[in-house]
Short mmCIF file of C-alpha atoms in Angstrom, two decimals:
data_model
loop_
_atom_site.label_atom_id
_atom_site.label_comp_id
_atom_site.label_asym_id
_atom_site.label_seq_id
_atom_site.Cartn_x
_atom_site.Cartn_y
_atom_site.Cartn_z
CA MET A 1 13.03 5.64 50.03
CA TYR A 2 12.86 9.27 48.88
CA ARG A 3 14.84 8.37 45.76
CA LEU A 4 12.61 5.42 44.95
CA ARG A 5 9.52 7.57 45.45
CA ALA A 6 10.90 10.28 43.23
CA LEU A 7 11.82 7.68 40.60
CA PHE A 8 8.29 6.22 40.74
CA PHE A 9 6.60 9.56 40.24
CA ALA A 10 9.01 10.40 37.42
CA ILE A 11 8.16 7.22 35.61
CA LEU A 12 4.47 7.75 36.22
CA PHE A 13 4.76 11.29 34.84
CA LEU A 14 6.59 10.22 31.72
CA GLY A 15 4.07 7.43 31.24
CA VAL A 16 1.21 9.92 31.34
CA ILE A 17 3.00 12.12 28.84
CA ALA A 18 3.67 9.12 26.51
CA PHE A 19 0.03 8.02 26.82
CA ASN A 20 -1.23 11.45 25.95
CA SER A 21 1.20 11.79 23.07
CA ALA A 22 0.06 8.50 21.56
CA TYR A 23 -3.52 9.85 21.33
CA ALA A 24 -2.73 13.48 20.50
CA GLY A 25 -2.71 12.75 16.80
CA ASP A 26 -6.28 11.35 17.02
CA ASP A 27 -7.44 14.87 17.86
CA ARG A 28 -6.17 16.13 14.49
CA LEU A 29 -6.82 13.18 12.12
CA GLY A 30 -8.05 14.80 8.87
CA LEU A 31 -7.37 18.33 10.04
CA ASP A 32 -3.81 18.07 8.69
CA ALA A 33 -4.99 17.15 5.11
CA LYS A 34 -5.42 19.68 2.31
CA GLN A 35 -6.90 17.07 -0.06
CA MET A 36 -9.37 14.35 0.86
CA VAL A 37 -10.73 11.45 -1.17
CA VAL A 38 -14.09 10.27 0.10
CA CYS A 39 -15.24 6.81 -0.91
CA LEU A 40 -18.70 5.79 0.33
CA ALA A 41 -20.59 2.52 0.35
CA ALA A 42 -24.20 2.10 1.09
CA ASP A 43 -23.45 -0.41 3.88
CA SER A 44 -20.67 -2.79 4.97
CA SER A 45 -21.79 -5.50 2.55
CA SER A 46 -21.74 -3.24 -0.48
CA PHE A 47 -19.18 -3.83 -3.28
CA GLU A 48 -20.18 -0.67 -5.29
CA GLY A 49 -19.88 2.98 -4.13
CA THR A 50 -18.79 6.50 -5.08
CA LEU A 51 -15.67 8.60 -4.96
CA GLN A 52 -15.64 12.35 -4.37
CA LEU A 53 -12.59 14.63 -4.28
CA PHE A 54 -12.31 17.54 -1.80
CA SER A 55 -9.77 20.30 -1.31
CA ARG A 56 -9.52 22.81 1.57
CA ASP A 57 -9.82 26.37 0.58
CA ASP A 58 -7.84 29.25 2.17
CA SER A 59 -10.32 29.53 5.05
CA GLY A 60 -9.87 25.82 5.88
CA GLN A 61 -13.25 24.74 4.59
CA TRP A 62 -13.77 21.58 2.47
CA GLN A 63 -14.82 22.33 -1.15
CA ARG A 64 -15.89 19.65 -3.66
CA ASP A 65 -13.59 19.19 -6.65
CA GLY A 66 -15.90 18.11 -9.51
CA GLU A 67 -18.56 15.49 -9.47
CA PRO A 68 -18.42 11.96 -7.87
CA TRP A 69 -17.74 8.85 -9.85
CA PRO A 70 -18.48 5.11 -9.35
CA VAL A 71 -16.00 2.79 -7.69
CA LEU A 72 -15.92 -0.86 -6.85
CA PHE A 73 -14.98 -2.55 -3.54
CA GLY A 74 -14.05 -6.05 -2.44
CA ARG A 75 -16.61 -8.83 -2.86
CA GLY A 76 -16.77 -9.10 0.92
CA GLY A 77 -17.71 -5.45 1.36
CA LEU A 78 -15.92 -3.30 4.04
CA ALA A 79 -14.28 -4.05 7.40
CA TRP A 80 -12.34 -1.72 9.69
CA GLY A 81 -8.65 -1.38 8.55
CA ARG A 82 -5.43 -0.10 10.21
CA GLY A 83 -4.83 3.50 9.32
CA LEU A 84 -4.90 6.97 10.92
CA HIS A 85 -8.15 6.48 12.76
CA PRO A 86 -8.60 5.19 16.34
CA PRO A 87 -9.72 1.54 16.64
CA GLN A 88 -13.40 0.96 15.93
CA ALA A 89 -15.86 -1.71 16.99
CA GLY A 90 -17.04 -4.25 14.49
CA PRO A 91 -15.55 -6.53 11.80
CA GLN A 92 -11.81 -6.01 11.30
CA LYS A 93 -9.97 -6.27 7.88
CA ALA A 94 -8.11 -9.60 7.77
CA THR A 95 -5.78 -11.12 5.18
CA GLY A 96 -7.73 -12.98 2.52
CA ASP A 97 -11.16 -11.77 3.52
CA HIS A 98 -11.85 -9.95 0.22
CA ARG A 99 -12.94 -6.88 2.11
CA ASN A 100 -11.92 -3.32 1.67
CA PRO A 101 -10.39 -1.63 4.72
CA ALA A 102 -12.66 1.05 6.10
CA GLY A 103 -11.28 4.14 7.96
CA LEU A 104 -8.96 7.06 7.30
CA PHE A 105 -5.72 6.41 5.47
CA LYS A 106 -2.81 8.29 3.98
CA ILE A 107 -2.54 8.13 0.22
CA GLY A 108 0.90 6.85 -0.77
CA PHE A 109 2.97 6.80 -3.94
CA VAL A 110 1.89 5.89 -7.47
CA LEU A 111 3.18 2.84 -9.32
CA GLY A 112 2.81 2.32 -13.02
CA TYR A 113 4.25 0.88 -16.22
CA ALA A 114 4.96 4.19 -17.86
CA PRO A 115 8.31 6.02 -17.43
CA THR A 116 6.54 9.09 -15.93
CA LEU A 117 3.22 10.06 -14.37
CA PRO A 118 0.26 10.92 -16.73
CA THR A 119 0.54 14.18 -18.57
CA GLY A 120 -0.68 16.93 -16.30
CA ALA A 121 0.25 15.24 -13.07
CA LYS A 122 1.81 17.37 -10.29
CA ASN A 123 4.94 15.40 -9.49
CA TRP A 124 3.33 13.10 -6.89
CA PRO A 125 5.88 10.48 -5.78
CA TYR A 126 6.08 7.83 -8.49
CA HIS A 127 7.80 4.47 -9.05
CA GLN A 128 7.94 2.85 -12.50
CA VAL A 129 7.39 -0.93 -12.15
CA THR A 130 9.94 -3.25 -13.72
CA ASP A 131 10.58 -6.99 -13.60
CA ARG A 132 12.75 -6.30 -10.57
CA ASP A 133 9.92 -5.04 -8.29
CA ALA A 134 7.95 -7.07 -5.86
CA TRP A 135 5.34 -6.41 -3.19
CA ILE A 136 6.09 -8.44 -0.13
CA ASP A 137 2.98 -10.19 1.29
CA ASP A 138 4.58 -13.35 2.67
CA PRO A 139 5.10 -12.94 6.45
CA LYS A 140 8.15 -15.17 6.27
CA LEU A 141 9.88 -12.46 4.15
CA VAL A 142 9.51 -9.71 6.80
CA ASP A 143 13.19 -8.81 6.46
CA TYR A 144 12.34 -7.51 2.88
CA GLY A 145 9.65 -5.23 4.30
CA TYR A 146 6.20 -6.79 4.76
CA ASN A 147 3.44 -5.06 2.79
CA HIS A 148 6.04 -2.82 1.15
CA LEU A 149 7.60 -2.44 -2.24
CA TYR A 150 10.87 -4.27 -2.66
CA THR A 151 13.20 -3.59 -5.63
CA LEU A 152 15.88 -6.22 -6.33
CA PRO A 153 19.29 -4.50 -6.43
CA PRO A 154 21.01 -4.38 -9.94
CA GLY A 155 22.79 -7.55 -10.68
CA ALA A 156 21.35 -9.55 -7.85
CA PRO A 157 19.89 -12.95 -8.79
CA PHE A 158 16.13 -13.56 -8.59
CA PRO A 159 15.47 -15.40 -5.27
CA ALA A 160 13.44 -18.53 -5.11
CA TRP A 161 10.39 -16.64 -3.83
CA TRP A 162 10.31 -14.09 -6.58
CA GLU A 163 7.58 -15.55 -8.72
CA GLU A 164 5.13 -15.44 -5.84
CA GLU A 165 5.89 -11.82 -4.81
CA LYS A 166 6.82 -9.99 -8.01
CA LEU A 167 4.57 -7.19 -9.29
CA HIS A 168 2.82 -7.94 -12.62
CA LEU A 169 3.73 -6.28 -15.85
CA GLY A 170 1.36 -5.79 -18.80
CA ASP A 171 -1.90 -6.22 -16.91
CA PRO A 172 -4.30 -3.33 -17.84
CA ALA A 173 -5.77 -3.34 -14.37
CA TYR A 174 -2.40 -2.44 -12.91
CA GLU A 175 -1.37 0.15 -15.51
CA TRP A 176 -1.56 2.67 -12.70
CA MET A 177 -1.82 1.95 -8.94
CA VAL A 178 -2.08 4.44 -6.09
CA LEU A 179 -1.10 3.05 -2.74
CA ILE A 180 -3.58 3.23 0.08
CA GLU A 181 -1.60 3.08 3.30
CA HIS A 182 -3.69 0.42 5.07
CA ASN A 183 -1.62 -1.68 7.57
CA TYR A 184 1.50 0.06 6.17
CA ASP A 185 3.17 1.52 9.25
CA HIS A 186 4.21 -1.33 11.61
CA PRO A 187 2.18 -3.85 9.56
CA LEU A 188 0.63 -6.96 11.01
CA PRO A 189 0.55 -10.07 8.70
CA GLU A 190 -2.93 -11.01 9.66
CA ALA A 191 -4.43 -7.56 8.88
CA GLY A 192 -4.32 -7.53 5.11
CA ASN A 193 -2.11 -6.05 2.43
CA LEU A 194 -1.71 -4.91 -1.15
CA ILE A 195 -4.48 -2.26 -1.05
CA PHE A 196 -4.53 0.18 -3.93
CA PHE A 197 -6.63 2.32 -6.17
CA HIS A 198 -6.39 0.75 -9.63
CA VAL A 199 -8.24 0.18 -12.91
CA ARG A 200 -11.44 -1.88 -12.75
CA ARG A 201 -11.82 -5.07 -14.78
CA GLY A 202 -15.45 -4.52 -15.61
CA ASP A 203 -18.42 -2.35 -14.72
CA HIS A 204 -19.40 -4.56 -11.78
CA TYR A 205 -16.30 -6.65 -11.23
CA ARG A 206 -15.80 -7.08 -7.47
CA THR A 207 -12.25 -6.94 -6.16
CA ALA A 208 -10.13 -8.74 -3.51
CA GLY A 209 -9.96 -5.61 -1.35
CA CYS A 210 -8.84 -2.75 -3.56
CA THR A 211 -10.88 0.26 -4.77
CA THR A 212 -11.20 0.29 -8.58
CA MET A 213 -12.53 2.59 -11.25
CA LYS A 214 -12.40 3.54 -14.91
CA LEU A 215 -8.90 4.30 -16.33
CA GLU A 216 -9.79 7.91 -17.04
CA ASP A 217 -11.05 8.45 -13.51
CA LEU A 218 -7.98 7.04 -12.00
CA GLN A 219 -5.73 9.18 -14.22
CA HIS A 220 -7.82 12.17 -13.10
CA LEU A 221 -7.17 11.24 -9.46
CA ILE A 222 -3.40 11.02 -10.13
CA ARG A 223 -3.35 14.43 -11.87
CA TRP A 224 -5.36 15.92 -8.94
CA LEU A 225 -2.92 14.89 -6.21
CA LYS A 226 -0.62 17.64 -5.03
CA PRO A 227 2.74 17.12 -3.30
CA GLY A 228 2.66 18.49 0.20
CA SER A 229 -1.16 18.20 0.43
CA ASN A 230 -0.94 15.25 2.97
CA ALA A 231 -3.75 13.68 0.87
CA MET A 232 -5.97 11.14 2.72
CA LEU A 233 -8.65 8.65 1.89
CA ALA A 234 -11.83 8.33 4.05
CA GLU A 235 -13.44 5.01 2.91
CA LEU A 236 -16.59 4.37 4.95
CA THR A 237 -20.21 3.28 4.91
CA ARG A 238 -22.62 6.23 4.66
CA ALA A 239 -23.76 5.56 8.32
CA ASP A 240 -20.26 5.47 9.62
CA TYR A 241 -19.37 8.60 7.77
CA ALA A 242 -22.28 10.42 9.32
CA ARG A 243 -21.13 9.18 12.75
CA VAL A 244 -17.41 10.15 12.56
CA TRP A 245 -17.03 13.04 10.12
CA LYS A 246 -16.92 15.74 12.66
CA ASP A 247 -14.33 13.99 14.99
CA TRP A 248 -12.24 13.10 12.03
CA HIS A 249 -12.42 16.60 10.47
CA LEU A 250 -13.87 15.27 7.18
CA PRO A 251 -16.05 17.21 4.72
CA PRO A 252 -19.55 17.77 6.17
CA PRO A 253 -22.23 15.28 5.34
CA GLU A 254 -24.24 17.83 3.30
CA LYS A 255 -21.34 17.79 0.87
CA ALA A 256 -20.08 14.24 1.08
CA LEU A 257 -23.30 12.26 1.30
CA GLU A 258 -25.03 13.92 -1.57
CA LYS A 259 -25.97 11.31 -4.28
#
């Protein structure tokens, strides 16, 4: 009986540790970032918004890097995505809903057609897209890495599913793409995929869930990214930003919410 009781309390103790560990990261959230991209929408139905860059100074305070610029969101507006933030009440991002994921996300690697990043970039992780690259969004292909880049090995034949999954070449909208890590770690097929910053197709052209902008603005963003900065994206409605900024360690509203 003593051994069983001791075992019970040991399991209970380890369970408490595991539970606390699972939420320990929530206390830090944006505190670990040295660069922050803030994208704001007027409300959850908006398909237009602004993007502002921020960097932490030596004292740990957020400072604005330049002026904000316009961005476009999905035709369905915004819904809560799967990222670094704790779960939020309200509409959740789903596959095919044409909504942008709202929340706090890591910024991933850059993809593009050119052999190297734009001149002046700071060696952010980069992958040149070729005809042997695909982005897996078919749940039946989970063995290839759902919602991840897949590069066909040299000499391997193109599989039957390739035409549906391959990345496009020669499309000006995808000349540069910056990965937004929504639903990226332990992805769920129903939660949405293929979320990037990329070039807009028109001044007011709504997207299927990505954040788009002018080519020169996107190139500026790529040049601004610094390896080792743990750069993040906070993409939110203005009301949600005002509600969560302190808990998520984001730039204060007097800096981020200026129009």
